[in-house]
Amino acid sequence: MPRCGAIRTRHLPEGETALKIGTPKEVHEGENRVAMTPDSALQLQKLGYDCAIEAGAGAAAGFSDAAYEAAGVEVIKTAAALYKAVDIVAKVRPPSETEAKRLTEGQLLISFFWPAQNEAQMKLLAEKGASVIAMDMVPRISRAQKMDALSSMANIAGYRAVIEAGNNFGRFFTGQITAAGKVPPAKVLIIGAGVAGLAAIGTSTSLGAITYAFDVRPEVAEQVESMGAQFVYLDFKEEQQDGAATGGYASVSSPEFREAQLAKFRELAPEMDIVITTALIPNREAPELWTEDMVKAMKRGSVIVDLAAEKGGNCKLTVMDEKIVTENGVTIIGYTDFPSRMAAQSSTLYATNIRHMMTDLTPEKDGKVNHNMEDDVIRGATVAHAGAVTFPPPPPKVAAIAAAKPKEKPKELTAEQKRAAEMAAFKAQTKQQVTLLVVGAALLLGVGLVAPASFMQHFIVFVLAVFVGFQVIWNVSHSLHTPLMAVTNAISSIIILGALMQIGSGSFLVILLAALSVFMAGINIFGGFLVTRRMLAMFQKS
């Protein structure tokens, strides 16, 4: 059986052995994901690690043992044997009681862990001397985006939520006009415009539905509208509506804001065909946003997909891990395994997150872990290390951006001071123009002394065309064309003016060429304005 070390591109010094990273089969019922794929294993080997996987661990995600072997991964028959053979364990779900007992001193576990809800196991592993990196604790800072497994899984959950809704919805998403009649487009409301919400918005609009989205952070409205959805605004004045909590999550709403929010949802409920709720703040119960009376107000055949079902649900009637149909015919989906329902894709993304984490843990690419607790990302994700519990982590040491000092208001000038300033500006402008004219005249005179008369006639036409054309076009407001388009239009105007001055020539060929120049340059200018207008319209708020 081939070993991953056989295809490694870098050789370890003689006598040194690389650490081995292994992935067991997930024991949680219905979990189809796997933390290592054949592709990620190849990347891990480039970091100097040996790789192992439990037999059948990737089968549910579509990765066969043969595919792992072809990638140089050692396939180990049992989980017990794998835990004994590896130094690093990478998995998806938090370890079960049996798996936790198998971890030994010096081993490193990388997985989702949820330390705030798993304190007993966290203390147990710390006492055993094992280190634990929780992928759900990766700080939400720019440098750590490549390791943000929560966002990876939320992206898949948002996409899959729309697919599940469509599977339970009895009509098309997009509107159609057929010989049999007109089919109206579905109306979809997505509550929460975080990672999952934006993924759901993108999927819904791409399927042709009329999509509405709501979030307590109005600053995300532009993102929502840029994806083709309509942002639902509240007529409510409060600081809460403008704030976002640390970590990129929406903050908790005040009672007054919540009432205004629920009133808006009651207004929308009878119109919506599909509602997808994504509102959830880590380590908190899900806020109730879609009440029982809203469900009763919805049309028969409508669908609710509750992505917060694991924490109680945003909908009052949601049943965790089940799909129910209410008395008035509304389907409510409370599945908590959306990423697992797309195991191949979610495994690929999660394995990539793990691989990026290992890259940060192996700066020398020597197959050895450097658990640098001074690194913000590594420290933030580590919940147990060196025999101690390290949760909760300190805030990331991100340099604060100094608040810009407000600009001082310019002092009001008196009428005399304004006139003096205008006169000074006029004099400076006049002086500049006179200087340019003198220099230009001197250059023309110099050229005229040595150039033939026929050349000078054409040269003066060219100079005038350049000056007049450039001045005319460059002074057009950029609200009508972009700066780049202004340059191209200025060049076209130079061509037009030059051609107009030649169009009275006695030569038929010159007249023809001049007319063609005016025609083509005119198309370029007017076409440029039309294209720019359409471009600017894309960025105008409705």
PDB file of N, CA and C in Angstrom, residues 168-233:
ATOM      1  N   ASN A 168     -39.888  21.297  -2.132  1.00  0.00           N
ATOM      2  CA  ASN A 168     -41.164  21.166  -1.419  1.00  0.00           C
ATOM      3  C   ASN A 168     -42.202  22.197  -1.876  1.00  0.00           C
ATOM      4  N   PHE A 169     -41.803  23.042  -2.828  1.00  0.00           N
ATOM      5  CA  PHE A 169     -42.702  24.066  -3.336  1.00  0.00           C
ATOM      6  C   PHE A 169     -43.356  23.545  -4.602  1.00  0.00           C
ATOM      7  N   GLY A 170     -44.644  23.723  -4.740  1.00  0.00           N
ATOM      8  CA  GLY A 170     -45.369  23.091  -5.844  1.00  0.00           C
ATOM      9  C   GLY A 170     -45.371  23.844  -7.148  1.00  0.00           C
ATOM     10  N   ARG A 171     -44.542  24.907  -7.273  1.00  0.00           N
ATOM     11  CA  ARG A 171     -44.576  25.682  -8.510  1.00  0.00           C
ATOM     12  C   ARG A 171     -43.161  26.046  -8.951  1.00  0.00           C
ATOM     13  N   PHE A 172     -43.088  26.712 -10.106  1.00  0.00           N
ATOM     14  CA  PHE A 172     -41.819  27.235 -10.592  1.00  0.00           C
ATOM     15  C   PHE A 172     -41.349  28.371  -9.692  1.00  0.00           C
ATOM     16  N   PHE A 173     -40.051  28.600  -9.682  1.00  0.00           N
ATOM     17  CA  PHE A 173     -39.518  29.800  -9.047  1.00  0.00           C
ATOM     18  C   PHE A 173     -39.711  30.996  -9.987  1.00  0.00           C
ATOM     19  N   THR A 174     -39.370  30.791 -11.245  1.00  0.00           N
ATOM     20  CA  THR A 174     -39.457  31.869 -12.211  1.00  0.00           C
ATOM     21  C   THR A 174     -40.851  31.932 -12.813  1.00  0.00           C
ATOM     22  N   GLY A 175     -41.273  33.131 -13.214  1.00  0.00           N
ATOM     23  CA  GLY A 175     -42.565  33.265 -13.871  1.00  0.00           C
ATOM     24  C   GLY A 175     -42.496  32.777 -15.309  1.00  0.00           C
ATOM     25  N   GLN A 176     -43.598  32.247 -15.801  1.00  0.00           N
ATOM     26  CA  GLN A 176     -43.639  31.741 -17.172  1.00  0.00           C
ATOM     27  C   GLN A 176     -44.980  32.069 -17.813  1.00  0.00           C
ATOM     28  N   ILE A 177     -44.933  32.286 -19.113  1.00  0.00           N
ATOM     29  CA  ILE A 177     -46.164  32.444 -19.896  1.00  0.00           C
ATOM     30  C   ILE A 177     -46.207  31.295 -20.884  1.00  0.00           C
ATOM     31  N   THR A 178     -47.170  30.413 -20.716  1.00  0.00           N
ATOM     32  CA  THR A 178     -47.275  29.226 -21.560  1.00  0.00           C
ATOM     33  C   THR A 178     -48.634  29.213 -22.249  1.00  0.00           C
ATOM     34  N   ALA A 179     -48.790  28.279 -23.167  1.00  0.00           N
ATOM     35  CA  ALA A 179     -50.069  28.127 -23.856  1.00  0.00           C
ATOM     36  C   ALA A 179     -51.174  27.759 -22.875  1.00  0.00           C
ATOM     37  N   ALA A 180     -50.774  27.128 -21.777  1.00  0.00           N
ATOM     38  CA  ALA A 180     -51.770  26.703 -20.783  1.00  0.00           C
ATOM     39  C   ALA A 180     -52.110  27.809 -19.787  1.00  0.00           C
ATOM     40  N   GLY A 181     -51.410  28.927 -19.873  1.00  0.00           N
ATOM     41  CA  GLY A 181     -51.692  30.011 -18.948  1.00  0.00           C
ATOM     42  C   GLY A 181     -50.430  30.643 -18.395  1.00  0.00           C
ATOM     43  N   LYS A 182     -50.621  31.668 -17.590  1.00  0.00           N
ATOM     44  CA  LYS A 182     -49.509  32.419 -17.008  1.00  0.00           C
ATOM     45  C   LYS A 182     -49.186  31.899 -15.618  1.00  0.00           C
ATOM     46  N   VAL A 183     -47.889  31.701 -15.346  1.00  0.00           N
ATOM     47  CA  VAL A 183     -47.431  31.251 -14.032  1.00  0.00           C
ATOM     48  C   VAL A 183     -46.676  32.397 -13.377  1.00  0.00           C
ATOM     49  N   PRO A 184     -47.151  32.921 -12.241  1.00  0.00           N
ATOM     50  CA  PRO A 184     -46.453  34.040 -11.591  1.00  0.00           C
ATOM     51  C   PRO A 184     -45.163  33.562 -10.933  1.00  0.00           C
ATOM     52  N   PRO A 185     -44.157  34.422 -10.818  1.00  0.00           N
ATOM     53  CA  PRO A 185     -42.922  34.022 -10.133  1.00  0.00           C
ATOM     54  C   PRO A 185     -43.158  33.866  -8.634  1.00  0.00           C
ATOM     55  N   ALA A 186     -42.353  33.001  -8.028  1.00  0.00           N
ATOM     56  CA  ALA A 186     -42.440  32.812  -6.578  1.00  0.00           C
ATOM     57  C   ALA A 186     -41.862  34.032  -5.867  1.00  0.00           C
ATOM     58  N   LYS A 187     -42.418  34.321  -4.694  1.00  0.00           N
ATOM     59  CA  LYS A 187     -41.890  35.394  -3.857  1.00  0.00           C
ATOM     60  C   LYS A 187     -41.191  34.770  -2.654  1.00  0.00           C
ATOM     61  N   VAL A 188     -39.927  35.116  -2.503  1.00  0.00           N
ATOM     62  CA  VAL A 188     -39.087  34.518  -1.463  1.00  0.00           C
ATOM     63  C   VAL A 188     -38.611  35.603  -0.508  1.00  0.00           C
ATOM     64  N   LEU A 189     -38.771  35.376   0.782  1.00  0.00           N
ATOM     65  CA  LEU A 189     -38.259  36.289   1.813  1.00  0.00           C
ATOM     66  C   LEU A 189     -37.143  35.593   2.571  1.00  0.00           C
ATOM     67  N   ILE A 190     -35.990  36.236   2.622  1.00  0.00           N
ATOM     68  CA  ILE A 190     -34.839  35.680   3.346  1.00  0.00           C
ATOM     69  C   ILE A 190     -34.541  36.605   4.516  1.00  0.00           C
ATOM     70  N   ILE A 191     -34.624  36.064   5.717  1.00  0.00           N
ATOM     71  CA  ILE A 191     -34.407  36.853   6.933  1.00  0.00           C
ATOM     72  C   ILE A 191     -32.986  36.608   7.425  1.00  0.00           C
ATOM     73  N   GLY A 192     -32.181  37.641   7.373  1.00  0.00           N
ATOM     74  CA  GLY A 192     -30.776  37.527   7.753  1.00  0.00           C
ATOM     75  C   GLY A 192     -29.903  37.530   6.505  1.00  0.00           C
ATOM     76  N   ALA A 193     -29.034  38.530   6.379  1.00  0.00           N
ATOM     77  CA  ALA A 193     -28.184  38.639   5.194  1.00  0.00           C
ATOM     78  C   ALA A 193     -26.723  38.420   5.556  1.00  0.00           C
ATOM     79  N   GLY A 194     -26.480  37.366   6.355  1.00  0.00           N
ATOM     80  CA  GLY A 194     -25.108  36.956   6.624  1.00  0.00           C
ATOM     81  C   GLY A 194     -24.617  36.069   5.484  1.00  0.00           C
ATOM     82  N   VAL A 195     -23.662  35.206   5.764  1.00  0.00           N
ATOM     83  CA  VAL A 195     -23.117  34.339   4.723  1.00  0.00           C
ATOM     84  C   VAL A 195     -24.198  33.421   4.163  1.00  0.00           C
ATOM     85  N   ALA A 196     -24.951  32.754   5.042  1.00  0.00           N
ATOM     86  CA  ALA A 196     -26.004  31.842   4.591  1.00  0.00           C
ATOM     87  C   ALA A 196     -27.093  32.614   3.850  1.00  0.00           C
ATOM     88  N   GLY A 197     -27.471  33.760   4.391  1.00  0.00           N
ATOM     89  CA  GLY A 197     -28.520  34.552   3.764  1.00  0.00           C
ATOM     90  C   GLY A 197     -28.134  35.026   2.376  1.00  0.00           C
ATOM     91  N   LEU A 198     -26.901  35.508   2.208  1.00  0.00           N
ATOM     92  CA  LEU A 198     -26.452  35.974   0.898  1.00  0.00           C
ATOM     93  C   LEU A 198     -26.374  34.825  -0.099  1.00  0.00           C
ATOM     94  N   ALA A 199     -25.964  33.644   0.371  1.00  0.00           N
ATOM     95  CA  ALA A 199     -25.942  32.474  -0.509  1.00  0.00           C
ATOM     96  C   ALA A 199     -27.350  32.118  -0.961  1.00  0.00           C
ATOM     97  N   ALA A 200     -28.307  32.203  -0.026  1.00  0.00           N
ATOM     98  CA  ALA A 200     -29.702  31.920  -0.359  1.00  0.00           C
ATOM     99  C   ALA A 200     -30.248  32.961  -1.335  1.00  0.00           C
ATOM    100  N   ILE A 201     -29.884  34.222  -1.136  1.00  0.00           N
ATOM    101  CA  ILE A 201     -30.331  35.292  -2.035  1.00  0.00           C
ATOM    102  C   ILE A 201     -29.822  35.043  -3.451  1.00  0.00           C
ATOM    103  N   GLY A 202     -28.533  34.737  -3.557  1.00  0.00           N
ATOM    104  CA  GLY A 202     -27.950  34.482  -4.875  1.00  0.00           C
ATOM    105  C   GLY A 202     -28.620  33.323  -5.588  1.00  0.00           C
ATOM    106  N   THR A 203     -28.906  32.253  -4.848  1.00  0.00           N
ATOM    107  CA  THR A 203     -29.543  31.077  -5.448  1.00  0.00           C
ATOM    108  C   THR A 203     -30.973  31.378  -5.860  1.00  0.00           C
ATOM    109  N   SER A 204     -31.701  32.063  -4.987  1.00  0.00           N
ATOM    110  CA  SER A 204     -33.103  32.378  -5.255  1.00  0.00           C
ATOM    111  C   SER A 204     -33.253  33.281  -6.475  1.00  0.00           C
ATOM    112  N   THR A 205     -32.453  34.342  -6.551  1.00  0.00           N
ATOM    113  CA  THR A 205     -32.561  35.256  -7.690  1.00  0.00           C
ATOM    114  C   THR A 205     -32.130  34.572  -8.983  1.00  0.00           C
ATOM    115  N   SER A 206     -31.122  33.711  -8.905  1.00  0.00           N
ATOM    116  CA  SER A 206     -30.669  33.011 -10.114  1.00  0.00           C
ATOM    117  C   SER A 206     -31.725  32.044 -10.638  1.00  0.00           C
ATOM    118  N   LEU A 207     -32.609  31.568  -9.760  1.00  0.00           N
ATOM    119  CA  LEU A 207     -33.691  30.682 -10.177  1.00  0.00           C
ATOM    120  C   LEU A 207     -34.906  31.456 -10.672  1.00  0.00           C
ATOM    121  N   GLY A 208     -34.851  32.773 -10.581  1.00  0.00           N
ATOM    122  CA  GLY A 208     -35.904  33.595 -11.157  1.00  0.00           C
ATOM    123  C   GLY A 208     -36.976  34.068 -10.205  1.00  0.00           C
ATOM    124  N   ALA A 209     -36.830  33.814  -8.909  1.00  0.00           N
ATOM    125  CA  ALA A 209     -37.849  34.240  -7.947  1.00  0.00           C
ATOM    126  C   ALA A 209     -37.711  35.729  -7.651  1.00  0.00           C
ATOM    127  N   ILE A 210     -38.827  36.353  -7.263  1.00  0.00           N
ATOM    128  CA  ILE A 210     -38.782  37.719  -6.735  1.00  0.00           C
ATOM    129  C   ILE A 210     -38.333  37.597  -5.283  1.00  0.00           C
ATOM    130  N   THR A 211     -37.157  38.105  -4.995  1.00  0.00           N
ATOM    131  CA  THR A 211     -36.524  37.845  -3.709  1.00  0.00           C
ATOM    132  C   THR A 211     -36.483  39.107  -2.849  1.00  0.00           C
ATOM    133  N   TYR A 212     -36.914  38.960  -1.613  1.00  0.00           N
ATOM    134  CA  TYR A 212     -36.849  40.027  -0.613  1.00  0.00           C
ATOM    135  C   TYR A 212     -35.902  39.569   0.493  1.00  0.00           C
ATOM    136  N   ALA A 213     -35.208  40.511   1.107  1.00  0.00           N
ATOM    137  CA  ALA A 213     -34.288  40.161   2.194  1.00  0.00           C
ATOM    138  C   ALA A 213     -34.365  41.208   3.290  1.00  0.00           C
ATOM    139  N   PHE A 214     -34.236  40.741   4.522  1.00  0.00           N
ATOM    140  CA  PHE A 214     -34.242  41.645   5.671  1.00  0.00           C
ATOM    141  C   PHE A 214     -33.045  41.344   6.551  1.00  0.00           C
ATOM    142  N   ASP A 215     -32.474  42.404   7.122  1.00  0.00           N
ATOM    143  CA  ASP A 215     -31.406  42.249   8.101  1.00  0.00           C
ATOM    144  C   ASP A 215     -31.451  43.462   9.020  1.00  0.00           C
ATOM    145  N   VAL A 216     -31.070  43.266  10.284  1.00  0.00           N
ATOM    146  CA  VAL A 216     -31.071  44.380  11.234  1.00  0.00           C
ATOM    147  C   VAL A 216     -29.956  45.370  10.946  1.00  0.00           C
ATOM    148  N   ARG A 217     -29.038  44.998  10.057  1.00  0.00           N
ATOM    149  CA  ARG A 217     -27.934  45.883   9.695  1.00  0.00           C
ATOM    150  C   ARG A 217     -28.231  46.509   8.333  1.00  0.00           C
ATOM    151  N   PRO A 218     -28.692  47.741   8.284  1.00  0.00           N
ATOM    152  CA  PRO A 218     -29.031  48.344   6.988  1.00  0.00           C
ATOM    153  C   PRO A 218     -27.820  48.524   6.086  1.00  0.00           C
ATOM    154  N   GLU A 219     -26.606  48.432   6.657  1.00  0.00           N
ATOM    155  CA  GLU A 219     -25.414  48.596   5.819  1.00  0.00           C
ATOM    156  C   GLU A 219     -25.248  47.451   4.815  1.00  0.00           C
ATOM    157  N   VAL A 220     -25.964  46.333   5.012  1.00  0.00           N
ATOM    158  CA  VAL A 220     -25.864  45.222   4.058  1.00  0.00           C
ATOM    159  C   VAL A 220     -26.858  45.382   2.915  1.00  0.00           C
ATOM    160  N   ALA A 221     -27.651  46.453   2.930  1.00  0.00           N
ATOM    161  CA  ALA A 221     -28.674  46.646   1.898  1.00  0.00           C
ATOM    162  C   ALA A 221     -28.059  46.682   0.503  1.00  0.00           C
ATOM    163  N   GLU A 222     -26.906  47.334   0.375  1.00  0.00           N
ATOM    164  CA  GLU A 222     -26.273  47.434  -0.943  1.00  0.00           C
ATOM    165  C   GLU A 222     -25.848  46.065  -1.448  1.00  0.00           C
ATOM    166  N   GLN A 223     -25.341  45.203  -0.550  1.00  0.00           N
ATOM    167  CA  GLN A 223     -24.973  43.859  -0.962  1.00  0.00           C
ATOM    168  C   GLN A 223     -26.201  43.101  -1.464  1.00  0.00           C
ATOM    169  N   VAL A 224     -27.294  43.226  -0.722  1.00  0.00           N
ATOM    170  CA  VAL A 224     -28.536  42.538  -1.083  1.00  0.00           C
ATOM    171  C   VAL A 224     -29.030  43.012  -2.448  1.00  0.00           C
ATOM    172  N   GLU A 225     -29.075  44.320  -2.630  1.00  0.00           N
ATOM    173  CA  GLU A 225     -29.598  44.871  -3.878  1.00  0.00           C
ATOM    174  C   GLU A 225     -28.680  44.582  -5.055  1.00  0.00           C
ATOM    175  N   SER A 226     -27.370  44.508  -4.797  1.00  0.00           N
ATOM    176  CA  SER A 226     -26.439  44.186  -5.885  1.00  0.00           C
ATOM    177  C   SER A 226     -26.626  42.771  -6.398  1.00  0.00           C
ATOM    178  N   MET A 227     -27.251  41.914  -5.593  1.00  0.00           N
ATOM    179  CA  MET A 227     -27.499  40.529  -6.002  1.00  0.00           C
ATOM    180  C   MET A 227     -28.888  40.360  -6.619  1.00  0.00           C
ATOM    181  N   GLY A 228     -29.594  41.451  -6.813  1.00  0.00           N
ATOM    182  CA  GLY A 228     -30.876  41.388  -7.484  1.00  0.00           C
ATOM    183  C   GLY A 228     -32.076  41.242  -6.583  1.00  0.00           C
ATOM    184  N   ALA A 229     -31.890  41.319  -5.270  1.00  0.00           N
ATOM    185  CA  ALA A 229     -33.003  41.204  -4.330  1.00  0.00           C
ATOM    186  C   ALA A 229     -33.438  42.588  -3.857  1.00  0.00           C
ATOM    187  N   GLN A 230     -34.605  42.649  -3.248  1.00  0.00           N
ATOM    188  CA  GLN A 230     -35.118  43.902  -2.694  1.00  0.00           C
ATOM    189  C   GLN A 230     -34.935  43.881  -1.179  1.00  0.00           C
ATOM    190  N   PHE A 231     -34.290  44.913  -0.657  1.00  0.00           N
ATOM    191  CA  PHE A 231     -34.065  44.970   0.784  1.00  0.00           C
ATOM    192  C   PHE A 231     -35.317  45.527   1.464  1.00  0.00           C
ATOM    193  N   VAL A 232     -35.720  44.881   2.550  1.00  0.00           N
ATOM    194  CA  VAL A 232     -36.897  45.307   3.297  1.00  0.00           C
ATOM    195  C   VAL A 232     -36.452  46.276   4.387  1.00  0.00           C
ATOM    196  N   TYR A 233     -36.834  47.522   4.251  1.00  0.00           N
ATOM    197  CA  TYR A 233     -36.457  48.544   5.222  1.00  0.00           C
ATOM    198  C   TYR A 233     -37.542  48.698   6.286  1.00  0.00           C
TER     199      TYR A 233
END
